[in-house]
């Protein structure tokens, strides 16, 4: 046991504080949600999640029924939960994703809630596919997407327990944090996990070969660098969490990003909130897409 | 090689003490077989040499010394009674509370340290200085003393050393003066409360000093002792600690950009750690009234930290400094055996004889001696050796309070003269070398260290004699 064991972690902590660049979190003011139903087994979970979100009041919900879904009981449930709800007129478009995008244009929601896969029960594709509708919406819909996967023991999780992986689309991480703060109720629990992705490092090592000094990039060093990069975001989140009485835990881990997120999401029912570039050619798009495909719980893609 | 220098000194001093004892047995002392004393004494000297020279890991050295002492103790009939080996257990039992405090505080400190609480406070303090070099020096020293109070020396020194490294890089400062300040201020912090330093804990427990008395006697001395440290560092490094007026605004802007909230990993753990730490401090202060030992309070604090922090239990237990615990076990057995031979009693008798039953002379002899020994050998074995010596001197009629407080101060502040005299200096200088490639030589360090120690020894003697003169010593409760 060396006398200076723990020095690196301590240095990393101070470096994070001293190099934290101020991150402004956008103010969202959620007021409109588009709820797309498809008549599948995931609809009740989707409706329950939206009811949990609108319980705070001041939200208008436009219901877009597809696949023979009956909107009337849903509208009643939403109004009972505290929302102003109505059924949207059927928009133009042959494909469901076209109609959803058209509804977004007309209705102007900040958030679109829908089950995944769309117009299929979950067991049709299992966790091998998210279906064509979500494929396209992830690429073209600029709104945040609240996506249902497996059934939830309690839909309250969308306002009570959040997991924010800071690994995908790092430039838009403030949006993910802002959405979390928007949805979280007092007493909610937030886990922000920064992942030093070893898959990326392996690729770099393969490319750079002997120029990459493996010893200089051990797990501790990687985590230190990761913490430093996101210090400003952590500071903004912790301050906001303190103001709103939210519990917030920050973790820094090394590993395969998708596996780390998947393992953490499996620990307990949680809403995974992640940003995603709306460009299928972007490498981060593929990683978020894979995460959604493998997700066992809901995801909010911003 | 610096280690050779201090190593030989470490060997010579105990030998000198032993020769005092062997040459002229103190009046009234029971004569002991000199060969037995010499044999066991040599094991003690050999152990100290191994520690001072770093020829062996110090835990291994202490265990080896303890084992050899037991072998000699049994074969040379040092241990009395119908079951001689049980004496060895008594050596450890006697100081179980020290081990309990180390275990409990190790866990509590590790969890509190991991919460980011102290890093947060440190950055806040730095921001208050607006980047002014001298104010920064004051803040760093104040934070070091404060953190040692709650965390003990090693964890606090690690946090402050890393702060100095990062701050000095951000402000483009020379880290050397700040790092030396951390090393020296940490030893003052060891005087603040009962559990702030291990020698303090050992001596305080043996002396039966109530916790509250620490606040009355030791805390003012701890704070006063930082003054010479600040003044010497400020003087020696006056060039490095100045900044042109045009640079002050730039430094202020940089410092104001620091964001301590980036350090907070878990706010709930943060708040709970603070509460549990405070509760533990209050517990230490009230332990005697509650009729429990400090080890109970420390273990309660550690248990509360595990229960309410969500920390993984195995990970928490691994934070306990088991090498330190085993170091103590070996040391207690070794010193206990040496004491059984009567050697320490003889040495105490010599010091007593020289003092002429005058506690003022005894203090004037004891404080520099203990400080000198602590500067060359780890202060824990020095404390362990001097405790029975002081007890013998008290048994002969010398006033207890000045001797105990003098020993506490000397064992803590005595670590300041050399770069190897205290764990805080070892940590600070190792960190500086490892991260920035800067090596502070013995000469550079001792220029500050020796000056500070000399001033602090004079201050300590003056302080103790002042309390004695004006009858300000609170009465001790007796050994626990």
XYZ file of C-alpha atoms in Angstrom:
782
model
C 0.000 0.000 0.000
C 1.673 3.206 -1.202
C 1.461 6.384 0.852
C -0.021 8.163 -2.153
C -2.695 5.647 -3.077
C -5.751 7.653 -4.001
C -3.730 10.631 -5.254
C -4.943 10.198 -8.810
C -8.604 10.170 -7.781
C -8.110 13.252 -5.634
C -6.273 15.043 -8.445
C -9.054 14.134 -10.833
C -11.654 15.581 -8.495
C -9.845 18.912 -8.186
C -9.056 19.052 -11.897
C -12.748 18.641 -12.588
C -13.633 21.537 -10.292
C -10.936 23.818 -11.618
C -11.586 23.110 -15.260
C -15.372 23.004 -15.150
C -16.671 25.112 -17.985
C -20.025 26.610 -17.187
C -22.827 24.703 -18.844
C -26.166 26.440 -19.278
C -29.102 24.094 -19.092
C -31.893 25.090 -21.469
C -35.218 25.944 -19.874
C -37.796 23.696 -21.487
C -41.238 24.488 -20.100
C -43.042 21.322 -21.192
C -46.544 22.262 -22.263
C -47.471 19.949 -25.137
C -47.182 16.206 -25.616
C -48.120 14.179 -28.677
C -49.252 10.718 -27.606
C -49.140 8.259 -30.497
C -51.091 5.054 -29.836
C -50.903 1.931 -31.990
C -53.396 -0.471 -30.401
C -50.542 -2.748 -29.211
C -49.909 -4.242 -25.773
C -47.500 -1.385 -25.044
C -50.243 1.262 -25.228
C -51.354 1.018 -21.558
C -47.765 1.534 -20.380
C -47.339 4.494 -22.698
C -50.584 6.068 -21.530
C -49.683 5.484 -17.875
C -46.305 7.159 -18.367
C -47.865 10.222 -19.972
C -50.446 10.375 -17.157
C -47.571 10.392 -14.666
C -45.866 13.241 -16.531
C -48.996 15.415 -16.874
C -49.974 15.016 -13.231
C -48.024 18.208 -12.505
C -50.612 20.162 -14.516
C -50.369 22.719 -17.309
C -49.826 20.189 -20.097
C -51.888 19.719 -23.236
C -51.874 16.251 -24.784
C -52.780 15.545 -28.388
C -53.711 11.892 -28.910
C -52.941 10.411 -32.305
C -54.595 6.992 -32.677
C -53.094 4.512 -35.141
C -53.719 0.838 -35.771
C -57.312 0.878 -34.556
C -56.525 2.304 -31.104
C -59.537 3.843 -29.338
C -58.597 7.356 -28.209
C -61.666 8.187 -26.084
C -60.795 6.248 -22.900
C -57.241 7.558 -23.209
C -58.440 11.157 -23.409
C -60.576 10.592 -20.326
C -57.654 9.046 -18.437
C -55.399 11.951 -19.359
C -57.944 14.509 -18.239
C -58.424 12.625 -14.992
C -54.659 12.836 -14.527
C -54.715 16.609 -14.911
C -54.013 17.263 -18.582
C -55.998 19.052 -21.234
C -56.424 16.242 -23.754
C -58.040 15.821 -27.171
C -57.828 13.566 -30.182
C -55.873 14.960 -33.118
C -57.359 14.815 -36.618
C -55.699 12.144 -38.770
C -52.868 13.806 -40.703
C -51.800 13.132 -44.252
C -49.278 10.382 -44.960
C -49.137 6.771 -46.033
C -46.727 5.658 -43.340
C -47.211 5.987 -39.590
C -43.971 7.931 -39.228
C -45.190 10.406 -41.870
C -48.427 10.980 -39.979
C -46.572 11.405 -36.679
C -44.199 13.928 -38.237
C -47.118 15.799 -39.799
C -48.919 15.866 -36.445
C -45.782 17.308 -34.872
C -45.767 20.064 -37.473
C -49.367 20.977 -36.814
C -49.615 20.405 -33.075
C -46.124 21.579 -32.116
C -45.381 19.306 -29.146
C -42.086 19.333 -27.296
C -42.418 15.640 -26.511
C -43.700 12.659 -28.502
C -44.661 9.554 -26.502
C -45.074 6.275 -28.329
C -44.565 2.563 -27.915
C -41.713 0.692 -29.571
C -41.926 -1.191 -31.866
C -44.779 0.852 -33.335
C -47.823 -1.034 -34.602
C -46.411 -4.302 -33.272
C -46.492 -6.048 -29.953
C -43.090 -6.255 -28.286
C -42.777 -9.987 -28.742
C -43.079 -9.596 -32.517
C -39.523 -8.271 -32.701
C -38.317 -8.815 -29.139
C -35.141 -6.856 -28.613
C -33.740 -7.480 -32.074
C -35.391 -4.494 -33.708
C -37.040 -1.182 -32.900
C -39.154 -1.275 -36.059
C -39.201 1.025 -39.076
C -41.249 3.814 -37.481
C -38.765 4.415 -34.677
C -35.849 4.083 -37.110
C -37.147 7.017 -39.091
C -38.428 9.093 -36.175
C -35.045 8.906 -34.495
C -33.522 10.339 -37.654
C -36.138 12.922 -38.567
C -38.156 13.945 -35.527
C -36.566 16.921 -33.801
C -38.845 16.494 -30.779
C -37.917 14.474 -27.719
C -39.138 10.888 -27.982
C -40.480 9.093 -24.907
C -40.380 5.474 -25.951
C -42.016 2.526 -24.203
C -40.480 -0.920 -24.302
C -41.261 -3.631 -21.766
C -44.173 -3.151 -19.382
C -43.344 -1.274 -16.192
C -44.297 -2.242 -12.625
C -45.092 1.433 -12.104
C -45.233 4.232 -14.632
C -44.223 6.699 -11.919
C -40.654 5.841 -12.797
C -40.766 8.468 -15.548
C -40.912 11.160 -12.901
C -39.041 9.418 -10.098
C -35.983 7.573 -11.338
C -33.619 8.666 -14.086
C -30.436 7.351 -15.623
C -28.488 9.791 -17.791
C -25.600 8.152 -19.645
C -23.054 10.773 -20.579
C -21.481 8.901 -23.427
C -23.740 9.311 -26.381
C -23.751 12.576 -28.335
C -21.755 14.460 -25.750
C -22.458 17.876 -27.294
C -26.140 17.631 -26.430
C -25.825 16.196 -22.968
C -27.160 19.446 -21.454
C -30.444 18.746 -23.258
C -30.695 15.323 -21.633
C -30.037 16.862 -18.230
C -32.557 19.635 -18.881
C -35.238 17.111 -19.793
C -34.520 15.097 -16.678
C -34.911 18.176 -14.523
C -38.104 19.044 -16.380
C -39.730 15.678 -15.667
C -38.353 14.951 -12.200
C -40.607 15.495 -9.213
C -39.196 16.546 -5.810
C -37.567 13.553 -4.170
C -36.745 11.930 -7.503
C -33.480 10.085 -7.968
C -31.045 10.838 -10.782
C -28.001 8.800 -11.725
C -25.611 10.431 -14.126
C -23.057 7.969 -15.412
C -19.977 9.051 -17.311
C -18.540 6.202 -19.259
C -14.984 6.081 -20.501
C -15.782 3.842 -23.435
C -13.208 1.089 -23.845
C -14.661 0.133 -27.199
C -13.534 3.511 -28.539
C -10.171 3.118 -26.883
C -9.704 -0.326 -28.402
C -10.411 1.121 -31.844
C -7.941 3.916 -31.230
C -5.328 1.455 -29.982
C -5.840 -0.670 -33.081
C -5.340 2.350 -35.305
C -2.538 4.021 -33.405
C -0.663 0.913 -32.385
C 2.596 1.642 -30.632
C 1.910 5.375 -30.497
C -0.748 4.845 -27.909
C 0.870 4.264 -24.570
C -1.464 1.781 -22.937
C 0.058 2.339 -19.521
C -0.833 6.005 -19.587
C -4.456 5.178 -20.229
C -5.402 2.811 -17.442
C -8.935 2.797 -16.074
C -8.140 5.355 -13.394
C -6.657 7.820 -15.880
C -9.546 7.351 -18.287
C -12.094 7.972 -15.571
C -10.175 11.049 -14.493
C -10.238 12.421 -18.035
C -13.909 11.579 -18.389
C -14.784 13.362 -15.137
C -12.834 16.408 -16.241
C -14.616 16.589 -19.551
C -18.071 16.649 -17.999
C -17.286 18.650 -14.883
C -19.318 21.668 -15.957
C -22.345 19.524 -16.672
C -22.057 17.785 -13.300
C -21.780 21.126 -11.524
C -24.898 22.491 -13.250
C -26.856 19.329 -12.532
C -25.856 19.133 -8.885
C -26.739 22.780 -8.300
C -30.106 22.355 -9.990
C -30.746 19.116 -8.097
C -29.967 20.827 -4.801
C -32.446 23.602 -5.621
C -35.197 21.152 -6.535
C -34.692 18.585 -3.788
C -33.561 15.846 -6.143
C -31.130 13.128 -5.240
C -28.305 13.031 -7.757
C -25.466 10.521 -7.878
C -22.634 10.836 -10.375
C -20.651 7.783 -11.358
C -17.627 7.476 -13.583
C -17.019 4.068 -15.101
C -14.828 2.434 -17.648
C -16.181 -0.214 -19.949
C -18.284 -0.884 -22.982
C -20.702 2.033 -22.971
C -23.807 0.129 -24.031
C -23.106 -2.689 -21.591
C -22.533 -0.272 -18.712
C -25.768 1.568 -19.443
C -27.661 -1.661 -19.872
C -26.370 -3.063 -16.561
C -27.215 0.117 -14.679
C -30.665 0.303 -16.237
C -31.288 -3.284 -15.148
C -30.544 -2.478 -11.482
C -33.980 -0.997 -10.955
C -36.891 0.453 -12.981
C -35.624 3.684 -14.437
C -36.075 6.091 -17.328
C -32.924 6.262 -19.439
C -32.547 9.787 -20.794
C -30.105 10.244 -23.628
C -29.417 12.735 -26.355
C -29.052 11.519 -29.927
C -27.864 13.238 -33.082
C -30.586 13.150 -35.707
C -28.193 11.889 -38.327
C -28.093 8.135 -38.983
C -24.569 8.508 -40.338
C -23.318 9.818 -36.990
C -21.620 7.037 -34.971
C -23.490 8.080 -31.839
C -26.811 7.527 -33.626
C -25.947 3.862 -34.012
C -25.019 3.526 -30.338
C -28.272 5.123 -29.129
C -30.197 3.001 -31.605
C -28.519 -0.127 -30.228
C -29.272 0.990 -26.685
C -32.943 1.442 -27.540
C -33.089 -1.922 -29.218
C -31.708 -3.664 -26.130
C -33.589 -1.538 -23.609
C -35.868 -3.321 -21.168
C -37.354 -0.107 -19.854
C -38.476 3.247 -21.223
C -36.104 5.665 -22.886
C -36.313 9.368 -23.457
C -34.355 10.325 -26.552
C -33.799 14.078 -26.792
C 21.912 9.404 1.276
C 19.563 11.166 3.644
C 18.089 7.920 4.940
C 21.565 6.779 6.049
C 22.059 9.984 7.962
C 18.857 9.733 9.927
C 19.066 5.985 10.172
C 22.349 6.113 12.079
C 20.982 8.836 14.268
C 17.954 6.684 14.921
C 20.261 3.899 16.042
C 22.524 6.065 18.141
C 19.896 7.829 20.162
C 18.240 4.749 21.653
C 21.694 3.320 22.294
C 22.622 6.519 24.093
C 19.486 6.257 26.170
C 20.220 2.654 26.953
C 23.774 3.397 27.975
C 22.459 6.074 30.347
C 20.225 3.487 31.872
C 22.843 0.757 32.040
C 25.643 2.938 33.385
C 23.880 4.341 36.429
C 20.718 2.691 37.660
C 18.332 5.282 38.974
C 17.835 5.632 42.646
C 15.113 3.307 43.921
C 14.850 1.298 40.647
C 14.752 -2.481 40.816
C 17.944 -3.869 39.369
C 17.378 -5.886 36.199
C 19.644 -8.358 34.499
C 21.668 -6.072 32.229
C 22.169 -8.799 29.637
C 18.453 -9.318 29.328
C 17.916 -5.585 29.038
C 20.670 -5.337 26.450
C 19.317 -8.207 24.380
C 15.760 -6.921 24.310
C 16.968 -3.353 23.951
C 19.019 -4.334 20.914
C 15.915 -5.830 19.327
C 14.208 -2.477 19.889
C 17.140 -0.564 18.401
C 17.333 -2.946 15.489
C 13.637 -2.499 14.798
C 13.954 1.292 14.867
C 16.917 1.100 12.507
C 14.976 -1.081 10.095
C 12.167 1.462 10.171
C 14.402 4.533 9.902
C 16.570 3.107 7.104
C 13.477 1.679 5.367
C 15.342 -1.598 5.077
C 12.059 -3.344 5.635
C 8.500 -2.219 5.325
C 7.778 -0.676 8.714
C 4.889 -3.024 9.465
C 7.069 -6.013 8.708
C 9.835 -4.497 10.858
C 7.494 -3.949 13.796
C 6.060 -7.462 13.537
C 9.545 -8.942 13.336
C 10.606 -6.891 16.332
C 7.545 -7.994 18.253
C 8.108 -11.657 17.421
C 11.759 -11.539 18.417
C 10.819 -9.740 21.619
C 8.372 -12.544 22.465
C 11.019 -15.188 21.775
C 13.470 -13.407 24.040
C 10.801 -12.606 26.567
C 9.864 -16.255 26.963
C 13.327 -17.735 26.753
C 14.896 -15.187 29.107
C 11.968 -15.278 31.550
C 11.092 -11.634 31.135
C 7.388 -12.351 31.462
C 6.257 -13.309 34.910
C 3.263 -15.114 36.294
C 1.996 -18.686 35.943
C 1.197 -18.163 32.252
C 3.984 -16.019 30.877
C 2.693 -15.928 27.299
C -0.538 -14.276 28.423
C 1.508 -11.198 29.163
C 1.827 -10.728 25.412
C -1.961 -10.616 25.084
C -2.105 -8.048 27.850
C 0.252 -5.789 25.892
C -2.246 -5.725 23.043
C -5.377 -5.678 25.208
C -4.090 -2.661 27.029
C -4.181 -0.594 23.854
C -7.193 -2.172 22.155
C -8.996 1.149 22.249
C -6.323 2.682 20.003
C -6.824 -0.098 17.479
C -10.588 0.341 17.666
C -10.290 4.072 17.010
C -8.025 3.451 14.008
C -10.463 0.907 12.528
C -13.550 3.049 13.070
C -12.032 6.305 11.883
C -10.428 4.612 8.839
C -13.865 3.582 7.602
C -15.529 6.871 8.459
C -12.763 8.962 6.948
C -12.657 6.878 3.764
C -16.384 7.253 3.201
C -16.422 10.948 4.088
C -13.381 11.538 1.913
C -14.999 9.748 -1.024
C -18.121 11.872 -0.741
C -16.231 14.911 -2.016
C -17.083 16.872 1.108
C -13.521 17.942 1.878
C -12.642 18.636 -1.740
C -15.727 20.854 -1.914
C -14.729 22.797 1.198
C -11.154 23.142 -0.057
C -12.210 24.693 -3.362
C -14.613 27.022 -1.568
C -11.788 28.225 0.652
C -9.519 28.762 -2.341
C -12.179 30.894 -4.005
C -12.302 33.129 -0.935
C -8.627 34.030 -1.450
C -9.291 35.544 -4.882
C -6.024 33.940 -5.935
C -3.790 36.164 -3.800
C -0.639 34.094 -3.126
C -0.314 34.871 0.576
C -4.023 34.463 1.241
C -3.804 31.199 -0.661
C -0.990 30.093 1.638
C -3.113 30.933 4.676
C -6.133 29.124 3.226
C -4.110 26.043 2.370
C -2.588 25.882 5.836
C -5.940 26.489 7.515
C -7.608 23.827 5.407
C -4.800 21.386 6.164
C -5.109 21.900 9.907
C -8.891 21.679 9.705
C -8.928 18.557 7.564
C -6.390 16.767 9.746
C -8.662 17.487 12.698
C -11.429 15.418 11.109
C -9.601 13.077 8.768
C -6.227 12.438 10.504
C -2.938 13.264 8.864
C -2.503 10.904 5.922
C -5.893 11.345 4.186
C -5.861 15.103 4.801
C -2.322 15.463 3.464
C -3.276 13.526 0.331
C -6.244 15.798 -0.380
C -4.284 18.981 0.266
C -1.252 17.827 -1.727
C -3.482 17.137 -4.726
C -5.143 20.550 -4.285
C -1.754 22.272 -4.289
C -0.704 20.419 -7.423
C -3.818 21.400 -9.329
C -4.108 24.980 -8.064
C -0.455 25.781 -8.653
C -0.709 24.482 -12.196
C -3.875 26.478 -12.857
C -2.339 29.692 -11.485
C 1.125 29.004 -12.861
C 2.631 29.096 -9.357
C 5.612 27.330 -7.858
C 4.053 24.496 -5.830
C 7.019 24.096 -3.456
C 6.123 26.628 -0.744
C 2.527 25.472 -0.612
C 3.527 21.833 -0.486
C 5.971 22.391 2.366
C 3.259 24.367 4.149
C 0.905 21.392 3.838
C 3.535 19.006 5.206
C 4.213 21.184 8.232
C 0.682 22.407 8.963
C -0.572 18.829 9.000
C 1.520 18.105 12.085
C -0.081 21.045 13.880
C -3.435 19.594 12.902
C -2.489 16.398 14.684
C -2.694 18.336 17.941
C -6.208 19.643 17.444
C -8.279 16.842 18.910
C -7.853 13.480 20.525
C -8.280 11.494 17.368
C -6.524 13.854 14.955
C -3.209 12.051 15.129
C -2.182 8.572 16.188
C 0.561 9.673 18.624
C -1.961 12.100 20.138
C -4.450 9.289 20.503
C -1.912 6.917 22.049
C -0.579 9.449 24.533
C -3.977 10.913 25.342
C -5.431 7.474 26.016
C -2.506 6.442 28.227
C -2.675 9.717 30.120
C -6.426 9.542 30.555
C -6.896 13.024 29.123
C -10.603 13.840 28.770
C -11.529 14.845 25.232
C -12.742 18.289 26.233
C -9.348 19.063 27.768
C -7.869 18.803 24.328
C -9.906 21.742 23.255
C -8.730 23.630 26.321
C -5.016 22.876 26.152
C -3.956 21.350 22.856
C -6.152 23.240 20.419
C -4.717 26.694 21.261
C -1.203 25.255 20.963
C -2.102 23.679 17.624
C -3.288 27.006 16.276
C -0.351 28.929 17.746
C 2.140 26.469 16.262
C 0.984 27.298 12.752
C 2.182 30.863 13.197
C 5.929 30.128 13.060
C 5.244 27.778 10.170
C 3.455 30.486 8.210
C 6.084 33.111 8.999
C 9.037 30.929 8.011
C 7.469 29.732 4.760
C 6.412 33.290 3.944
C 9.940 34.554 4.582
C 11.883 31.799 2.836
C 9.619 31.798 -0.209
C 8.739 35.496 -0.334
C 9.596 35.749 -4.033
C 7.449 32.790 -5.020
C 4.592 34.086 -2.868
C 4.350 37.454 -4.501
C 2.377 38.413 -7.558
C 2.555 41.559 -9.608
C -0.564 43.729 -9.137
C -1.477 43.352 -12.794
C -1.555 39.583 -12.357
C -3.845 39.640 -9.333
C -6.918 40.450 -11.391
C -6.149 37.590 -13.764
C -5.651 35.204 -10.844
C -8.904 36.333 -9.276
C -10.786 35.696 -12.494
C -9.313 32.213 -12.769
C -10.140 31.323 -9.195
C -13.691 32.598 -9.515
C -14.144 30.240 -12.436
C -13.583 27.193 -10.221
C -16.790 25.308 -9.589
C -16.836 23.188 -6.459
C -20.172 21.634 -7.426
C -18.345 19.608 -10.060
C -16.852 17.669 -7.141
C -20.138 16.501 -5.748
C -20.771 12.919 -6.763
C -23.536 12.187 -4.315
C -25.120 15.058 -2.415
C -26.971 12.754 -0.068
C -23.745 10.992 0.881
C -22.122 14.388 1.166
C -24.671 15.618 3.692
C -24.779 12.366 5.614
C -20.997 12.205 5.845
C -20.914 15.682 7.313
C -23.577 14.771 9.873
C -21.927 11.512 10.871
C -18.524 13.197 11.201
C -19.984 15.883 13.426
C -21.845 13.311 15.488
C -18.631 11.338 15.930
C -16.747 14.423 17.115
C -19.528 15.126 19.620
C -19.406 11.469 20.601
C -15.679 11.695 21.288
C -16.291 14.708 23.496
C -19.007 12.960 25.473
C -17.596 9.433 25.570
C -16.400 9.675 29.124
C -19.743 10.988 30.320
C -21.508 8.183 28.485
C -19.198 5.655 30.088
C -17.828 4.295 26.830
C -14.425 4.330 25.205
C -13.328 6.316 22.165
C -13.075 3.070 20.240
C -16.818 2.554 20.699
C -17.535 6.026 19.336
C -15.182 5.561 16.394
C -16.616 2.157 15.522
C -20.133 3.558 15.855
C -19.217 6.348 13.462
C -17.724 3.881 11.013
C -20.783 1.650 11.256
C -23.137 4.586 10.747
C -21.132 5.641 7.717
C -21.489 2.178 6.182
C -25.195 1.903 7.018
C -26.262 5.319 5.799
C -23.880 6.000 2.972
C -24.788 3.143 0.711
C -21.085 2.390 0.464
C -20.309 -1.224 -0.340
C -19.449 -2.933 2.974
C -16.499 -4.912 1.651
C -15.087 -1.857 -0.035
C -15.464 0.083 3.227
C -13.722 -2.596 5.283
C -10.873 -2.661 2.785
C -10.289 1.002 3.556
C -9.134 0.127 7.069
C -5.403 0.636 7.335
C -4.593 -2.920 8.304
C -0.831 -2.419 7.832
C -1.055 0.347 10.455
C -2.996 -1.938 12.812
C -0.423 -4.708 12.451
C 2.363 -2.162 12.861
C 0.826 -1.250 16.200
C 0.437 -4.847 17.296
C 4.111 -5.505 16.681
C 5.109 -2.269 18.343
C 2.976 -2.795 21.444
C 4.434 -6.243 21.971
C 7.984 -4.999 21.435
C 7.720 -1.961 23.695
C 5.754 -3.914 26.268
C 8.532 -6.484 26.466
C 11.199 -3.802 26.704
C 9.248 -2.257 29.543
C 9.023 -5.615 31.308
C 12.813 -5.791 31.439
C 12.868 -2.566 33.420
C 15.024 -0.827 30.802
C 12.548 1.977 30.246
C 12.269 2.445 33.973
C 16.026 2.873 34.189
C 16.048 5.397 31.372
C 13.198 7.263 33.000
C 15.140 7.206 36.227
C 18.091 8.827 34.532
C 16.000 11.584 33.071
C 14.372 12.050 36.433
C 17.751 12.190 38.146
C 18.999 14.808 35.705
C 15.856 16.846 36.238
C 16.329 16.826 39.996
C 12.598 16.293 40.560
C 11.939 19.622 38.851
C 9.162 19.323 36.296
C 10.368 22.459 34.503
C 13.732 20.866 33.772
C 12.015 17.613 32.889
C 9.862 19.425 30.328
C 12.868 21.283 28.925
C 14.651 17.928 28.515
C 11.721 15.849 27.362
C 10.233 18.113 24.690
C 13.358 18.600 22.557
C 14.354 14.944 23.026
C 10.979 13.634 21.899
C 10.858 16.161 19.063
C 14.339 15.187 17.886
C 13.535 11.483 18.001
C 10.250 12.068 16.162
C 12.122 13.880 13.439
C 14.351 10.931 12.682
C 12.179 7.949 13.524
C 8.479 7.512 12.908
C 6.713 9.402 15.706
C 4.477 6.446 16.544
C 7.283 4.232 17.902
C 8.683 7.287 19.655
C 5.340 7.873 21.349
C 5.034 4.176 22.189
C 8.500 4.215 23.776
C 8.149 7.513 25.612
C 4.732 6.763 27.155
C 6.052 4.212 29.688
C 9.035 6.503 30.295
C 6.777 9.375 31.215
C 4.627 7.096 33.381
C 7.715 6.085 35.315
C 8.690 9.727 35.773
C 5.211 10.548 37.048
C 5.363 7.553 39.386
C 8.512 9.058 40.855
C 6.651 12.228 41.729
C 6.862 14.579 38.766
C 3.692 16.478 37.853
C 1.811 14.625 35.151
C 0.165 17.355 33.075
C 3.221 19.223 31.767
C 4.931 15.964 30.825
C 1.977 14.521 28.953
C 1.186 17.714 27.067
C 4.845 18.224 26.306
C 5.095 14.716 24.893
C 1.942 15.150 22.793
C 3.245 18.375 21.298
C 6.757 17.044 20.725
C 5.637 13.818 19.024
C 3.465 15.761 16.597
C 5.558 18.831 15.897
C 8.788 16.865 15.985
C 7.943 15.462 12.584
C 8.670 18.837 10.972
C 12.473 19.111 10.682
C 13.093 16.572 7.947
C 11.290 15.418 4.834
C 10.975 11.941 6.299
C 9.938 12.959 9.812
C 6.221 12.789 9.220
C 3.822 10.993 6.950
C 2.458 14.343 5.726
C 5.896 15.334 4.425
C 6.384 11.947 2.793
C 3.011 12.206 1.057
C 3.420 15.827 -0.009
C 6.916 15.400 -1.412
C 6.142 12.065 -3.072
C 3.100 13.554 -4.759
C 5.112 16.550 -5.986
C 7.809 14.355 -7.422
C 5.422 11.902 -9.018
C 3.104 14.407 -10.661
C 5.355 17.364 -11.420
C 8.818 15.814 -11.343
C 9.905 18.336 -8.698
C 12.146 16.989 -5.958
C 12.541 19.049 -2.786
C 15.988 18.274 -1.459
C 16.828 17.769 2.183
C 18.589 21.095 2.315
C 15.646 23.058 0.978
C 13.201 21.280 3.237
C 15.280 21.457 6.377
C 15.889 25.151 5.875
C 12.198 25.572 6.615
C 11.607 22.459 8.706
C 14.398 22.942 11.218
C 13.614 26.644 11.639
C 9.941 25.923 12.208
C 10.642 23.070 14.619
C 13.079 25.124 16.661
C 10.509 27.896 16.998
C 7.730 25.457 17.753
C 9.769 23.667 20.440
C 10.492 26.982 22.126
C 6.846 27.943 21.777
C 5.730 24.611 23.224
C 8.040 24.809 26.206
C 6.980 28.399 26.830
C 3.317 27.484 26.497
C 3.529 24.533 28.872
C 5.595 26.375 31.427
C 3.208 29.307 31.155
C 0.223 27.068 31.877
C 2.172 25.559 34.765
C 3.142 28.925 36.187
C -0.408 30.223 36.156
C -2.001 26.941 37.254
C -4.013 26.663 34.072
C -3.607 22.944 33.485
C -6.930 21.132 33.841
C -6.525 18.122 36.074
C -6.192 14.800 34.361
C -8.655 12.037 35.084
C -6.107 9.274 35.281
C -5.206 6.508 32.801
C -8.018 4.753 30.937
